[in-house]
Short mmCIF file of N, CA and C in Angstrom, two decimals:
data_model
loop_
_atom_site.label_atom_id
_atom_site.label_comp_id
_atom_site.label_asym_id
_atom_site.label_seq_id
_atom_site.Cartn_x
_atom_site.Cartn_y
_atom_site.Cartn_z
N MET A 1 -23.91 -47.22 -186.01
CA MET A 1 -24.55 -46.86 -184.37
C MET A 1 -25.16 -48.68 -183.79
N ASN A 2 -24.89 -48.64 -182.93
CA ASN A 2 -25.48 -49.91 -181.75
C ASN A 2 -26.76 -49.57 -181.85
N GLN A 3 -27.52 -50.78 -182.07
CA GLN A 3 -29.18 -50.34 -181.74
C GLN A 3 -29.24 -51.70 -180.67
N LYS A 4 -29.95 -51.09 -179.61
CA LYS A 4 -30.01 -51.80 -178.52
C LYS A 4 -31.73 -52.57 -178.55
N SER A 5 -32.04 -53.27 -178.52
CA SER A 5 -33.53 -53.31 -178.31
C SER A 5 -34.27 -53.39 -177.01
N GLN A 6 -35.30 -52.79 -176.57
CA GLN A 6 -36.08 -52.52 -175.47
C GLN A 6 -36.22 -53.60 -174.90
N THR A 7 -37.00 -54.47 -175.15
CA THR A 7 -37.57 -56.03 -175.16
C THR A 7 -36.97 -56.75 -175.63
N PRO A 8 -36.22 -57.41 -175.05
CA PRO A 8 -35.33 -58.76 -176.20
C PRO A 8 -36.20 -59.81 -176.73
N SER A 9 -35.99 -59.90 -177.91
CA SER A 9 -36.62 -60.76 -178.95
C SER A 9 -35.85 -62.11 -178.64
N THR A 10 -36.85 -63.13 -178.49
CA THR A 10 -36.79 -64.34 -178.32
C THR A 10 -36.07 -65.22 -179.62
N PHE A 11 -35.19 -65.92 -179.72
CA PHE A 11 -34.71 -66.68 -181.02
C PHE A 11 -34.44 -68.14 -180.60
N ILE A 12 -34.55 -68.75 -181.74
CA ILE A 12 -34.22 -70.11 -181.56
C ILE A 12 -33.12 -70.43 -182.82
N LEU A 13 -32.29 -71.36 -182.28
CA LEU A 13 -31.07 -71.70 -183.29
C LEU A 13 -31.19 -72.79 -183.81
N LEU A 14 -31.58 -73.19 -185.00
CA LEU A 14 -31.40 -74.30 -185.68
C LEU A 14 -30.55 -74.54 -186.68
N SER A 15 -30.20 -76.00 -186.87
CA SER A 15 -29.02 -76.46 -187.78
C SER A 15 -29.56 -76.20 -189.22
N ASP A 16 -28.79 -76.46 -190.44
CA ASP A 16 -29.54 -76.56 -191.78
C ASP A 16 -30.33 -77.89 -191.80
N GLN A 17 -30.17 -78.79 -190.77
CA GLN A 17 -30.70 -80.02 -190.86
C GLN A 17 -31.71 -79.82 -189.64
N HIS A 18 -32.14 -78.76 -189.37
CA HIS A 18 -33.45 -78.62 -188.43
C HIS A 18 -33.35 -79.04 -187.40
N GLU A 19 -31.97 -79.14 -186.82
CA GLU A 19 -32.01 -79.48 -185.55
C GLU A 19 -31.89 -78.02 -184.52
N THR A 20 -32.76 -78.55 -183.10
CA THR A 20 -32.90 -77.31 -182.58
C THR A 20 -31.53 -77.21 -182.05
N LEU A 21 -30.87 -76.11 -181.59
CA LEU A 21 -29.11 -76.18 -180.77
C LEU A 21 -29.37 -75.32 -179.77
N ALA A 22 -30.22 -73.84 -179.64
CA ALA A 22 -30.39 -73.66 -178.38
C ALA A 22 -31.41 -72.28 -178.52
N SER A 23 -31.69 -71.90 -177.71
CA SER A 23 -32.65 -70.54 -177.29
C SER A 23 -31.80 -69.35 -177.12
N ALA A 24 -32.02 -68.26 -177.42
CA ALA A 24 -31.52 -66.87 -177.13
C ALA A 24 -32.21 -65.70 -177.32
N VAL A 25 -31.83 -64.55 -176.63
CA VAL A 25 -32.21 -63.26 -176.96
C VAL A 25 -31.21 -62.47 -177.52
N LEU A 26 -31.85 -61.68 -178.40
CA LEU A 26 -30.98 -60.54 -179.16
C LEU A 26 -30.78 -59.31 -177.88
N VAL A 27 -29.32 -59.13 -177.66
CA VAL A 27 -28.54 -58.28 -176.77
C VAL A 27 -28.67 -57.25 -177.34
N GLU A 28 -27.67 -57.09 -178.77
CA GLU A 28 -27.49 -56.17 -179.77
C GLU A 28 -27.14 -55.94 -181.26
N GLN A 29 -27.36 -55.37 -181.95
CA GLN A 29 -26.82 -55.75 -183.18
C GLN A 29 -26.20 -54.44 -183.94
N HIS A 30 -25.71 -54.36 -185.14
CA HIS A 30 -25.06 -53.56 -185.70
C HIS A 30 -24.63 -54.21 -187.33
N ARG A 31 -25.73 -53.91 -187.72
CA ARG A 31 -26.04 -54.54 -189.19
C ARG A 31 -25.99 -55.62 -189.10
N GLN A 32 -24.92 -56.75 -190.16
CA GLN A 32 -24.83 -58.00 -189.76
C GLN A 32 -24.31 -58.71 -188.62
N HIS A 33 -23.67 -57.61 -187.68
CA HIS A 33 -23.00 -58.49 -186.55
C HIS A 33 -24.18 -58.51 -185.26
N LYS A 34 -24.39 -59.79 -184.75
CA LYS A 34 -25.59 -59.82 -183.63
C LYS A 34 -24.88 -60.34 -182.55
N VAL A 35 -25.24 -59.88 -181.38
CA VAL A 35 -24.94 -60.46 -180.12
C VAL A 35 -26.21 -60.90 -179.31
N LEU A 36 -26.12 -62.42 -179.14
CA LEU A 36 -27.20 -63.02 -178.69
C LEU A 36 -26.63 -63.50 -177.09
N ARG A 37 -27.60 -63.48 -176.33
CA ARG A 37 -27.54 -63.98 -174.85
C ARG A 37 -28.21 -65.21 -174.93
N LEU A 38 -27.56 -66.67 -174.66
CA LEU A 38 -27.92 -67.82 -174.76
C LEU A 38 -28.97 -68.03 -173.31
N THR A 39 -30.02 -68.63 -173.81
CA THR A 39 -31.17 -68.87 -172.69
C THR A 39 -30.99 -70.40 -172.24
N SER A 40 -30.82 -71.29 -173.12
CA SER A 40 -30.46 -72.59 -172.88
C SER A 40 -29.27 -72.71 -173.12
N PRO A 41 -28.58 -73.90 -172.51
CA PRO A 41 -27.11 -74.64 -173.13
C PRO A 41 -27.25 -75.18 -174.29
N PRO A 42 -26.36 -74.66 -175.01
CA PRO A 42 -26.34 -75.13 -176.58
C PRO A 42 -26.03 -76.32 -176.74
N ARG A 43 -26.77 -77.04 -177.42
CA ARG A 43 -26.65 -78.38 -177.90
C ARG A 43 -25.23 -79.03 -178.82
N GLY A 44 -24.41 -79.06 -177.79
CA GLY A 44 -22.93 -79.47 -178.77
C GLY A 44 -22.46 -78.27 -178.86
N ASP A 45 -20.93 -78.30 -179.65
CA ASP A 45 -20.30 -77.45 -180.01
C ASP A 45 -20.87 -76.60 -181.18
N LEU A 46 -21.12 -75.27 -181.01
CA LEU A 46 -21.93 -74.53 -181.76
C LEU A 46 -20.78 -74.18 -183.20
N PHE A 47 -19.67 -74.44 -182.97
CA PHE A 47 -18.51 -73.91 -183.82
C PHE A 47 -18.49 -75.17 -184.84
N HIS A 48 -19.52 -76.42 -184.45
CA HIS A 48 -18.93 -77.19 -185.30
C HIS A 48 -19.59 -77.42 -186.71
N TYR A 49 -21.01 -76.32 -186.69
CA TYR A 49 -21.78 -76.15 -187.87
C TYR A 49 -21.35 -75.08 -188.42
N PRO A 50 -21.33 -75.31 -189.70
CA PRO A 50 -20.57 -74.09 -190.52
C PRO A 50 -22.01 -72.87 -190.65
N TYR A 51 -22.85 -73.10 -190.57
CA TYR A 51 -23.86 -72.34 -190.82
C TYR A 51 -25.23 -72.73 -189.52
N ILE A 52 -25.72 -71.33 -189.17
CA ILE A 52 -26.88 -71.80 -188.37
C ILE A 52 -27.90 -70.66 -188.76
N ASN A 53 -29.11 -71.13 -188.33
CA ASN A 53 -29.98 -70.38 -188.81
C ASN A 53 -30.69 -69.58 -187.31
N VAL A 54 -30.90 -68.52 -187.38
CA VAL A 54 -31.32 -67.61 -186.02
C VAL A 54 -32.98 -67.35 -186.32
N LEU A 55 -33.53 -68.00 -185.79
CA LEU A 55 -35.41 -67.45 -186.18
C LEU A 55 -35.89 -66.81 -185.05
N SER A 56 -36.40 -65.75 -185.08
CA SER A 56 -37.45 -65.26 -183.88
C SER A 56 -38.67 -66.24 -183.70
N HIS A 57 -38.72 -65.58 -182.27
CA HIS A 57 -39.80 -66.99 -181.86
C HIS A 57 -40.93 -65.99 -181.00
N GLY A 58 -42.06 -66.03 -181.79
CA GLY A 58 -43.39 -65.32 -181.09
C GLY A 58 -43.04 -63.70 -181.23
N THR A 59 -42.48 -63.01 -181.98
CA THR A 59 -42.41 -61.83 -182.12
C THR A 59 -42.75 -61.35 -183.52
N GLU A 60 -43.12 -60.24 -183.39
CA GLU A 60 -43.75 -59.76 -184.83
C GLU A 60 -42.68 -58.31 -184.78
N PRO A 61 -42.39 -57.79 -186.14
CA PRO A 61 -42.30 -58.83 -187.12
C PRO A 61 -41.17 -59.94 -186.93
N SER A 62 -41.42 -61.35 -188.06
CA SER A 62 -40.44 -61.96 -187.49
C SER A 62 -39.21 -62.03 -188.36
N LEU A 63 -38.15 -62.38 -187.37
CA LEU A 63 -36.67 -61.80 -188.00
C LEU A 63 -35.96 -63.22 -188.54
N SER A 64 -35.12 -63.41 -189.21
CA SER A 64 -34.21 -64.44 -189.62
C SER A 64 -33.35 -64.40 -190.43
N TRP A 65 -32.01 -65.06 -189.77
CA TRP A 65 -30.66 -64.85 -190.50
C TRP A 65 -30.16 -66.24 -190.31
N ARG A 66 -29.63 -66.47 -191.35
CA ARG A 66 -28.53 -67.76 -191.76
C ARG A 66 -26.99 -66.83 -191.63
N GLY A 67 -26.12 -67.39 -190.73
CA GLY A 67 -24.68 -66.82 -191.18
C GLY A 67 -23.68 -67.75 -189.89
N GLU A 68 -23.05 -67.29 -189.56
CA GLU A 68 -21.82 -68.09 -188.73
C GLU A 68 -21.56 -67.38 -187.25
N VAL A 69 -21.34 -68.77 -186.23
CA VAL A 69 -20.69 -68.21 -184.99
C VAL A 69 -19.34 -67.66 -185.47
N THR A 70 -19.18 -66.34 -184.58
CA THR A 70 -17.66 -65.93 -184.47
C THR A 70 -17.37 -66.23 -183.21
N GLN A 71 -18.04 -65.99 -181.78
CA GLN A 71 -17.41 -66.23 -180.71
C GLN A 71 -18.55 -66.70 -179.89
N VAL A 72 -18.21 -67.33 -178.75
CA VAL A 72 -18.80 -67.72 -177.87
C VAL A 72 -18.16 -67.50 -176.49
N ARG A 73 -18.62 -66.44 -175.64
CA ARG A 73 -17.93 -65.98 -174.39
C ARG A 73 -18.84 -66.07 -173.55
N GLY A 74 -18.58 -66.78 -172.54
CA GLY A 74 -19.70 -67.26 -171.56
C GLY A 74 -20.79 -67.54 -172.22
N ASP A 75 -22.14 -66.91 -171.62
CA ASP A 75 -23.30 -66.85 -172.31
C ASP A 75 -23.53 -66.09 -173.75
N LEU A 76 -22.95 -65.05 -173.90
CA LEU A 76 -22.53 -64.48 -175.14
C LEU A 76 -22.36 -64.99 -176.44
N LEU A 77 -23.54 -65.04 -177.34
CA LEU A 77 -22.92 -65.80 -178.58
C LEU A 77 -22.57 -64.34 -179.82
N TYR A 78 -21.71 -64.46 -180.41
CA TYR A 78 -21.47 -63.49 -181.12
C TYR A 78 -21.75 -64.15 -182.53
N PHE A 79 -22.56 -63.42 -183.72
CA PHE A 79 -23.11 -64.15 -184.74
C PHE A 79 -22.86 -63.13 -186.34
N GLU A 80 -22.31 -63.48 -187.04
CA GLU A 80 -22.22 -62.65 -188.13
C GLU A 80 -23.08 -63.23 -189.18
N ALA A 81 -23.96 -62.57 -189.37
CA ALA A 81 -25.31 -63.05 -190.54
C ALA A 81 -24.84 -62.73 -191.80
N THR A 82 -25.15 -63.87 -192.74
CA THR A 82 -24.68 -63.52 -194.36
C THR A 82 -25.81 -63.54 -195.22
N GLU A 83 -27.06 -64.22 -194.75
CA GLU A 83 -27.74 -63.59 -195.41
C GLU A 83 -29.20 -64.04 -194.74
N LYS A 84 -30.52 -64.00 -195.42
CA LYS A 84 -32.00 -63.98 -194.46
C LYS A 84 -31.52 -65.71 -194.64
N ALA A 85 -32.48 -66.30 -193.36
CA ALA A 85 -32.65 -67.69 -193.23
C ALA A 85 -34.17 -67.96 -194.23
N ASP A 86 -33.64 -69.19 -195.17
CA ASP A 86 -35.19 -69.52 -195.70
C ASP A 86 -36.17 -69.52 -195.26
N PRO A 87 -37.21 -68.63 -195.97
CA PRO A 87 -38.52 -68.31 -194.86
C PRO A 87 -39.30 -69.62 -194.85
N GLN A 88 -39.17 -70.68 -195.78
CA GLN A 88 -39.65 -72.06 -195.44
C GLN A 88 -39.17 -72.68 -194.51
N LEU A 89 -38.39 -72.31 -193.94
CA LEU A 89 -37.54 -72.84 -192.80
C LEU A 89 -38.53 -73.26 -191.65
N ARG A 90 -39.23 -71.90 -191.02
CA ARG A 90 -40.10 -71.89 -189.86
C ARG A 90 -41.21 -72.53 -190.20
N ARG A 91 -41.89 -72.94 -191.14
CA ARG A 91 -42.91 -73.71 -191.74
C ARG A 91 -42.65 -75.04 -191.84
N LEU A 92 -41.47 -75.40 -192.14
CA LEU A 92 -41.33 -76.71 -192.51
C LEU A 92 -40.58 -77.34 -191.29
N PHE A 93 -40.28 -76.73 -190.06
CA PHE A 93 -39.63 -77.11 -189.05
C PHE A 93 -40.63 -78.27 -188.33
N ARG A 94 -40.24 -79.40 -188.65
CA ARG A 94 -40.85 -80.71 -188.07
C ARG A 94 -40.46 -81.25 -186.77
N ILE A 95 -41.19 -81.70 -185.78
CA ILE A 95 -40.72 -82.18 -184.35
C ILE A 95 -41.70 -83.32 -184.28
N PRO A 96 -41.24 -84.84 -184.01
CA PRO A 96 -41.85 -85.61 -183.74
C PRO A 96 -42.89 -85.50 -182.50
N LEU A 97 -44.06 -85.36 -182.32
CA LEU A 97 -45.12 -84.87 -181.44
C LEU A 97 -46.27 -86.05 -181.40
N VAL A 98 -46.24 -86.99 -180.28
CA VAL A 98 -47.65 -87.66 -180.54
C VAL A 98 -48.58 -86.84 -179.50
N PHE A 99 -49.53 -86.75 -179.64
CA PHE A 99 -50.76 -86.45 -179.03
C PHE A 99 -52.29 -86.94 -179.86
N HIS A 100 -53.63 -87.24 -178.81
CA HIS A 100 -54.58 -87.74 -179.24
C HIS A 100 -55.70 -86.90 -179.35
N SER A 101 -56.32 -86.58 -180.72
CA SER A 101 -57.20 -85.72 -180.89
C SER A 101 -58.73 -86.02 -181.60
N TYR A 102 -59.07 -85.21 -182.40
CA TYR A 102 -60.26 -85.50 -183.19
C TYR A 102 -60.22 -84.76 -184.64
N ILE A 103 -60.85 -85.61 -186.01
CA ILE A 103 -60.79 -84.71 -186.81
C ILE A 103 -62.22 -84.59 -187.39
N THR A 104 -62.76 -83.65 -187.96
CA THR A 104 -64.52 -83.80 -188.37
C THR A 104 -64.17 -83.15 -190.02
N PRO A 105 -64.75 -84.13 -190.67
CA PRO A 105 -64.93 -83.82 -192.31
C PRO A 105 -65.73 -82.52 -192.49
N LEU A 106 -65.39 -81.68 -193.39
CA LEU A 106 -66.07 -80.35 -193.89
C LEU A 106 -67.28 -80.46 -194.67
N SER A 107 -66.72 -81.37 -195.80
CA SER A 107 -67.65 -81.42 -196.75
C SER A 107 -67.59 -82.85 -197.50
N PRO A 108 -68.64 -83.63 -197.39
CA PRO A 108 -69.95 -83.30 -196.50
C PRO A 108 -69.75 -83.50 -195.12
N PRO A 109 -70.55 -82.85 -194.05
CA PRO A 109 -70.11 -82.89 -192.94
C PRO A 109 -70.48 -84.24 -192.53
N GLY A 110 -69.78 -84.79 -191.54
CA GLY A 110 -69.46 -85.91 -190.82
C GLY A 110 -69.10 -86.32 -189.64
N ALA A 111 -69.18 -87.35 -189.04
CA ALA A 111 -68.88 -88.00 -187.58
C ALA A 111 -67.62 -87.64 -187.55
N ARG A 112 -67.07 -87.16 -186.24
CA ARG A 112 -65.49 -86.90 -185.97
C ARG A 112 -64.95 -88.28 -185.75
N LEU A 113 -63.60 -88.28 -186.10
CA LEU A 113 -62.80 -89.51 -186.15
C LEU A 113 -61.81 -88.89 -185.26
N PRO A 114 -61.35 -90.03 -184.41
CA PRO A 114 -60.39 -90.07 -183.41
C PRO A 114 -58.90 -90.18 -184.37
N ILE A 115 -57.96 -89.48 -183.93
CA ILE A 115 -56.45 -89.55 -184.57
C ILE A 115 -55.34 -89.21 -183.37
N SER A 116 -54.28 -89.69 -183.97
CA SER A 116 -53.19 -89.69 -183.17
C SER A 116 -51.93 -89.23 -184.07
N SER A 117 -51.08 -87.99 -183.52
CA SER A 117 -50.29 -87.60 -184.71
C SER A 117 -49.02 -88.49 -184.40
N LYS A 118 -48.32 -88.09 -185.26
CA LYS A 118 -47.04 -88.50 -185.50
C LYS A 118 -45.68 -87.55 -185.48
N ASP A 119 -46.15 -86.61 -186.43
CA ASP A 119 -45.10 -85.05 -186.05
C ASP A 119 -46.11 -84.17 -186.43
N ILE A 120 -45.34 -82.59 -186.43
CA ILE A 120 -46.18 -81.70 -186.91
C ILE A 120 -45.07 -80.62 -187.00
N SER A 121 -45.73 -79.52 -187.91
CA SER A 121 -44.57 -78.47 -188.23
C SER A 121 -45.81 -77.59 -188.30
N CYS A 122 -45.45 -75.80 -188.45
CA CYS A 122 -46.29 -75.05 -188.72
C CYS A 122 -47.19 -75.31 -189.81
N GLY A 123 -46.51 -76.09 -190.94
CA GLY A 123 -47.22 -76.16 -191.88
C GLY A 123 -48.30 -77.62 -192.43
N GLY A 124 -48.02 -78.43 -191.37
CA GLY A 124 -48.85 -79.67 -191.67
C GLY A 124 -48.46 -80.59 -190.44
N ILE A 125 -49.37 -81.73 -190.78
CA ILE A 125 -48.72 -82.77 -189.72
C ILE A 125 -49.09 -84.04 -190.37
N ALA A 126 -48.33 -84.95 -189.78
CA ALA A 126 -48.83 -86.44 -190.06
C ALA A 126 -49.71 -87.15 -188.90
N LEU A 127 -50.64 -87.70 -189.34
CA LEU A 127 -51.41 -88.60 -188.17
C LEU A 127 -51.79 -89.91 -188.46
N TYR A 128 -52.28 -90.62 -187.68
CA TYR A 128 -52.59 -91.96 -187.82
C TYR A 128 -54.43 -91.71 -187.62
N ALA A 129 -55.16 -92.07 -188.73
CA ALA A 129 -56.42 -91.99 -188.49
C ALA A 129 -57.38 -93.37 -187.84
N SER A 130 -58.23 -93.33 -187.36
CA SER A 130 -59.04 -94.41 -186.99
C SER A 130 -59.40 -94.88 -188.12
N ALA A 131 -59.78 -94.66 -189.47
CA ALA A 131 -60.23 -95.06 -190.88
C ALA A 131 -59.67 -94.13 -191.71
N PRO A 132 -59.82 -95.02 -192.87
CA PRO A 132 -59.05 -94.32 -194.33
C PRO A 132 -59.51 -92.92 -194.50
N LEU A 133 -58.73 -92.31 -194.99
CA LEU A 133 -59.11 -91.02 -195.56
C LEU A 133 -58.57 -90.95 -196.88
N GLN A 134 -59.33 -89.98 -197.47
CA GLN A 134 -59.12 -89.55 -199.07
C GLN A 134 -58.57 -88.43 -199.41
N LYS A 135 -57.49 -88.74 -200.47
CA LYS A 135 -56.38 -87.29 -200.61
C LYS A 135 -57.73 -86.28 -201.21
N GLY A 136 -57.04 -85.08 -200.50
CA GLY A 136 -58.03 -84.01 -200.77
C GLY A 136 -58.83 -83.56 -200.06
N ASP A 137 -59.49 -84.52 -199.13
CA ASP A 137 -60.25 -84.54 -198.43
C ASP A 137 -60.10 -83.35 -197.23
N VAL A 138 -60.86 -82.55 -196.81
CA VAL A 138 -60.87 -81.34 -195.74
C VAL A 138 -61.31 -81.63 -194.60
N TYR A 139 -60.59 -81.32 -193.56
CA TYR A 139 -61.37 -81.71 -192.17
C TYR A 139 -60.97 -80.27 -190.99
N GLU A 140 -61.51 -80.36 -189.94
CA GLU A 140 -61.04 -79.47 -189.31
C GLU A 140 -60.38 -80.51 -188.07
N ILE A 141 -59.34 -79.85 -187.43
CA ILE A 141 -58.53 -80.55 -186.56
C ILE A 141 -58.57 -79.85 -185.05
N ILE A 142 -58.57 -80.44 -184.16
CA ILE A 142 -58.23 -79.72 -182.85
C ILE A 142 -57.12 -80.03 -182.56
N ILE A 143 -56.21 -79.03 -182.33
CA ILE A 143 -54.47 -78.80 -181.77
C ILE A 143 -54.68 -78.62 -180.20
N PRO A 144 -54.93 -80.08 -179.45
CA PRO A 144 -54.91 -79.75 -177.86
C PRO A 144 -53.84 -79.06 -177.10
N PHE A 145 -52.42 -78.73 -177.88
CA PHE A 145 -51.44 -78.12 -176.86
C PHE A 145 -51.13 -77.24 -176.94
N THR A 146 -51.93 -76.12 -177.62
CA THR A 146 -51.82 -74.73 -177.79
C THR A 146 -52.69 -74.22 -176.46
N GLU A 147 -52.57 -73.18 -175.79
CA GLU A 147 -53.58 -72.18 -174.93
C GLU A 147 -54.10 -71.31 -175.37
N PRO A 148 -55.31 -71.10 -175.78
CA PRO A 148 -56.54 -72.17 -176.08
C PRO A 148 -56.20 -73.12 -176.97
N PRO A 149 -56.94 -74.24 -177.06
CA PRO A 149 -56.61 -75.31 -178.12
C PRO A 149 -56.88 -74.33 -179.38
N LEU A 150 -56.17 -74.77 -180.67
CA LEU A 150 -56.64 -74.35 -181.83
C LEU A 150 -57.55 -75.25 -182.72
N LEU A 151 -58.76 -74.73 -183.19
CA LEU A 151 -59.28 -75.36 -184.30
C LEU A 151 -58.84 -75.24 -185.69
N LEU A 152 -58.19 -76.04 -186.22
CA LEU A 152 -57.60 -75.74 -187.81
C LEU A 152 -58.13 -76.63 -188.75
N VAL A 153 -58.19 -75.89 -190.21
CA VAL A 153 -58.62 -76.84 -191.34
C VAL A 153 -57.20 -77.20 -191.88
N MET A 154 -57.40 -78.83 -192.16
CA MET A 154 -56.48 -79.41 -192.84
C MET A 154 -56.94 -79.90 -193.94
N GLN A 155 -55.87 -80.32 -194.85
CA GLN A 155 -56.33 -80.83 -196.10
C GLN A 155 -55.35 -82.42 -196.06
N VAL A 156 -56.00 -83.50 -196.59
CA VAL A 156 -55.31 -84.79 -196.72
C VAL A 156 -54.44 -84.66 -198.18
N LEU A 157 -52.99 -84.52 -197.91
CA LEU A 157 -52.13 -84.73 -198.98
C LEU A 157 -51.71 -85.98 -199.86
N ARG A 158 -51.80 -86.79 -198.76
CA ARG A 158 -51.16 -88.38 -199.29
C ARG A 158 -51.20 -89.44 -198.21
N PRO A 159 -51.29 -90.48 -198.41
CA PRO A 159 -51.21 -91.72 -197.59
C PRO A 159 -49.75 -92.02 -197.34
N ILE A 160 -49.08 -91.87 -196.21
CA ILE A 160 -47.80 -92.39 -195.78
C ILE A 160 -47.62 -94.02 -195.89
N SER A 161 -48.79 -94.49 -195.26
CA SER A 161 -48.78 -96.01 -195.04
C SER A 161 -50.50 -96.02 -195.02
N GLU A 162 -50.97 -96.90 -195.91
CA GLU A 162 -52.19 -97.11 -196.21
C GLU A 162 -52.65 -98.17 -195.06
N PRO A 163 -51.91 -98.90 -194.76
CA PRO A 163 -52.52 -100.37 -193.92
C PRO A 163 -52.49 -99.62 -192.42
N GLN A 164 -51.96 -98.72 -192.23
CA GLN A 164 -51.58 -98.26 -190.80
C GLN A 164 -52.74 -96.68 -190.59
N HIS A 165 -53.41 -96.50 -191.73
CA HIS A 165 -54.09 -95.25 -191.97
C HIS A 165 -53.15 -93.91 -191.35
N LEU A 166 -51.88 -93.75 -191.93
CA LEU A 166 -50.92 -92.71 -191.78
C LEU A 166 -50.88 -92.01 -192.85
N TYR A 167 -51.25 -90.54 -192.60
CA TYR A 167 -51.50 -89.68 -193.64
C TYR A 167 -50.80 -88.25 -193.52
N ALA A 168 -50.05 -87.69 -194.81
CA ALA A 168 -49.48 -86.45 -194.60
C ALA A 168 -50.62 -85.72 -194.93
N CYS A 169 -50.96 -84.24 -193.88
CA CYS A 169 -52.18 -83.57 -193.92
C CYS A 169 -51.19 -81.99 -194.10
N GLU A 170 -51.81 -80.95 -194.79
CA GLU A 170 -51.22 -79.73 -194.52
C GLU A 170 -52.46 -78.80 -194.04
N PHE A 171 -51.87 -77.78 -193.34
CA PHE A 171 -52.94 -76.85 -192.69
C PHE A 171 -53.32 -75.75 -193.74
N VAL A 172 -54.52 -75.47 -193.73
CA VAL A 172 -55.06 -74.66 -194.90
C VAL A 172 -55.54 -73.27 -194.22
N ASP A 173 -54.97 -72.23 -194.79
CA ASP A 173 -55.99 -70.89 -194.61
C ASP A 173 -55.54 -70.60 -192.90
N LEU A 174 -54.48 -70.79 -192.43
CA LEU A 174 -53.86 -70.42 -190.98
C LEU A 174 -53.76 -68.82 -191.03
N LEU A 175 -54.69 -68.39 -190.28
CA LEU A 175 -54.51 -66.84 -189.58
C LEU A 175 -53.04 -66.66 -188.98
N PRO A 176 -52.52 -65.60 -189.25
CA PRO A 176 -51.06 -65.34 -188.88
C PRO A 176 -51.22 -65.78 -187.21
N GLN A 177 -51.79 -65.01 -186.30
CA GLN A 177 -52.20 -65.38 -184.92
C GLN A 177 -52.06 -66.83 -184.71
N GLU A 178 -52.80 -67.54 -185.37
CA GLU A 178 -52.71 -69.11 -185.18
C GLU A 178 -51.40 -69.92 -185.41
N GLU A 179 -50.89 -69.43 -186.46
CA GLU A 179 -49.52 -69.62 -186.82
C GLU A 179 -48.28 -69.45 -185.95
N ALA A 180 -48.30 -68.64 -185.59
CA ALA A 180 -47.46 -67.75 -184.27
C ALA A 180 -47.79 -68.57 -183.47
N LEU A 181 -49.10 -68.96 -182.71
CA LEU A 181 -49.13 -69.75 -181.49
C LEU A 181 -48.57 -71.30 -181.93
N LEU A 182 -49.02 -71.83 -182.70
CA LEU A 182 -48.43 -72.88 -183.41
C LEU A 182 -46.82 -73.16 -183.07
N GLN A 183 -46.33 -72.25 -183.80
CA GLN A 183 -44.65 -72.20 -183.93
C GLN A 183 -44.16 -72.13 -182.52
N GLU A 184 -44.54 -71.17 -181.89
CA GLU A 184 -44.09 -71.04 -180.35
C GLU A 184 -44.31 -72.20 -179.69
N LYS A 185 -45.31 -73.04 -179.59
CA LYS A 185 -45.55 -74.34 -179.05
C LYS A 185 -44.64 -75.37 -179.45
N ILE A 186 -44.19 -75.59 -180.92
CA ILE A 186 -43.60 -76.37 -181.52
C ILE A 186 -42.03 -75.81 -180.98
N PHE A 187 -41.63 -74.57 -181.22
CA PHE A 187 -40.33 -74.33 -181.07
C PHE A 187 -39.95 -74.89 -179.66
N ASP A 188 -41.07 -74.69 -178.55
CA ASP A 188 -41.00 -74.88 -176.94
C ASP A 188 -40.73 -76.16 -176.93
N PHE A 189 -41.74 -77.33 -177.49
CA PHE A 189 -41.28 -78.97 -177.22
C PHE A 189 -39.91 -79.15 -177.84
N SER A 190 -39.87 -78.30 -178.72
CA SER A 190 -38.31 -78.70 -179.38
C SER A 190 -37.16 -78.58 -178.67
N LEU A 191 -37.08 -77.15 -177.95
CA LEU A 191 -35.96 -77.01 -176.96
C LEU A 191 -35.72 -77.87 -175.89
N GLN A 192 -37.26 -78.39 -175.21
CA GLN A 192 -37.26 -79.07 -174.23
C GLN A 192 -36.94 -80.43 -174.56
N ARG A 193 -37.06 -81.03 -175.77
CA ARG A 193 -36.72 -82.46 -176.04
C ARG A 193 -34.96 -82.26 -176.05
N SER A 194 -34.77 -80.97 -176.71
CA SER A 194 -33.26 -81.25 -177.14
C SER A 194 -32.34 -81.20 -176.04
N HIS A 195 -32.75 -80.75 -174.98
CA HIS A 195 -32.38 -80.81 -173.74
C HIS A 195 -32.24 -81.77 -172.18
N HIS A 196 -32.86 -82.80 -173.31
CA HIS A 196 -33.13 -84.25 -171.88
C HIS A 196 -32.60 -84.97 -172.52
#
């Protein structure tokens, strides 16, 4: 039996190498056979990729499949899902993104420090700090590009480059709605970048 969705779910298509390939909406599905309407021009030939990942974007519950493109007809993409996409893909999907913001130490409380981001994912951020940070330290960080801006808690994982004060940090205790908002903006930026 064919299921047609009432309001189309929005999806992002990613290669196994985390490249953004296109965005699409789900038109219909029957078990593992999916028909998606492309809402952005695909980045290159989708048949070039042995497998692609199709991840829902800003919808609950989140849907994700990994599989093969079987046909492209006009703006319709026919997709055969062979397995669930790696659940970590959504969190690990990282894009280079530069913005300026502040972090504030939580324990002990201290003065806020200016930072510049290098890249970001739903799981964490690489950032340049204006002063040395210690592994394990916990900070609040303002993410200014979401609407409204997010105030998140992050922990310093490790230095990437000590002389440049470049650090890998992970977000801690993200609420589902915070993660969804962050993911939506990261996917949006990724799609804009892939078509410039």
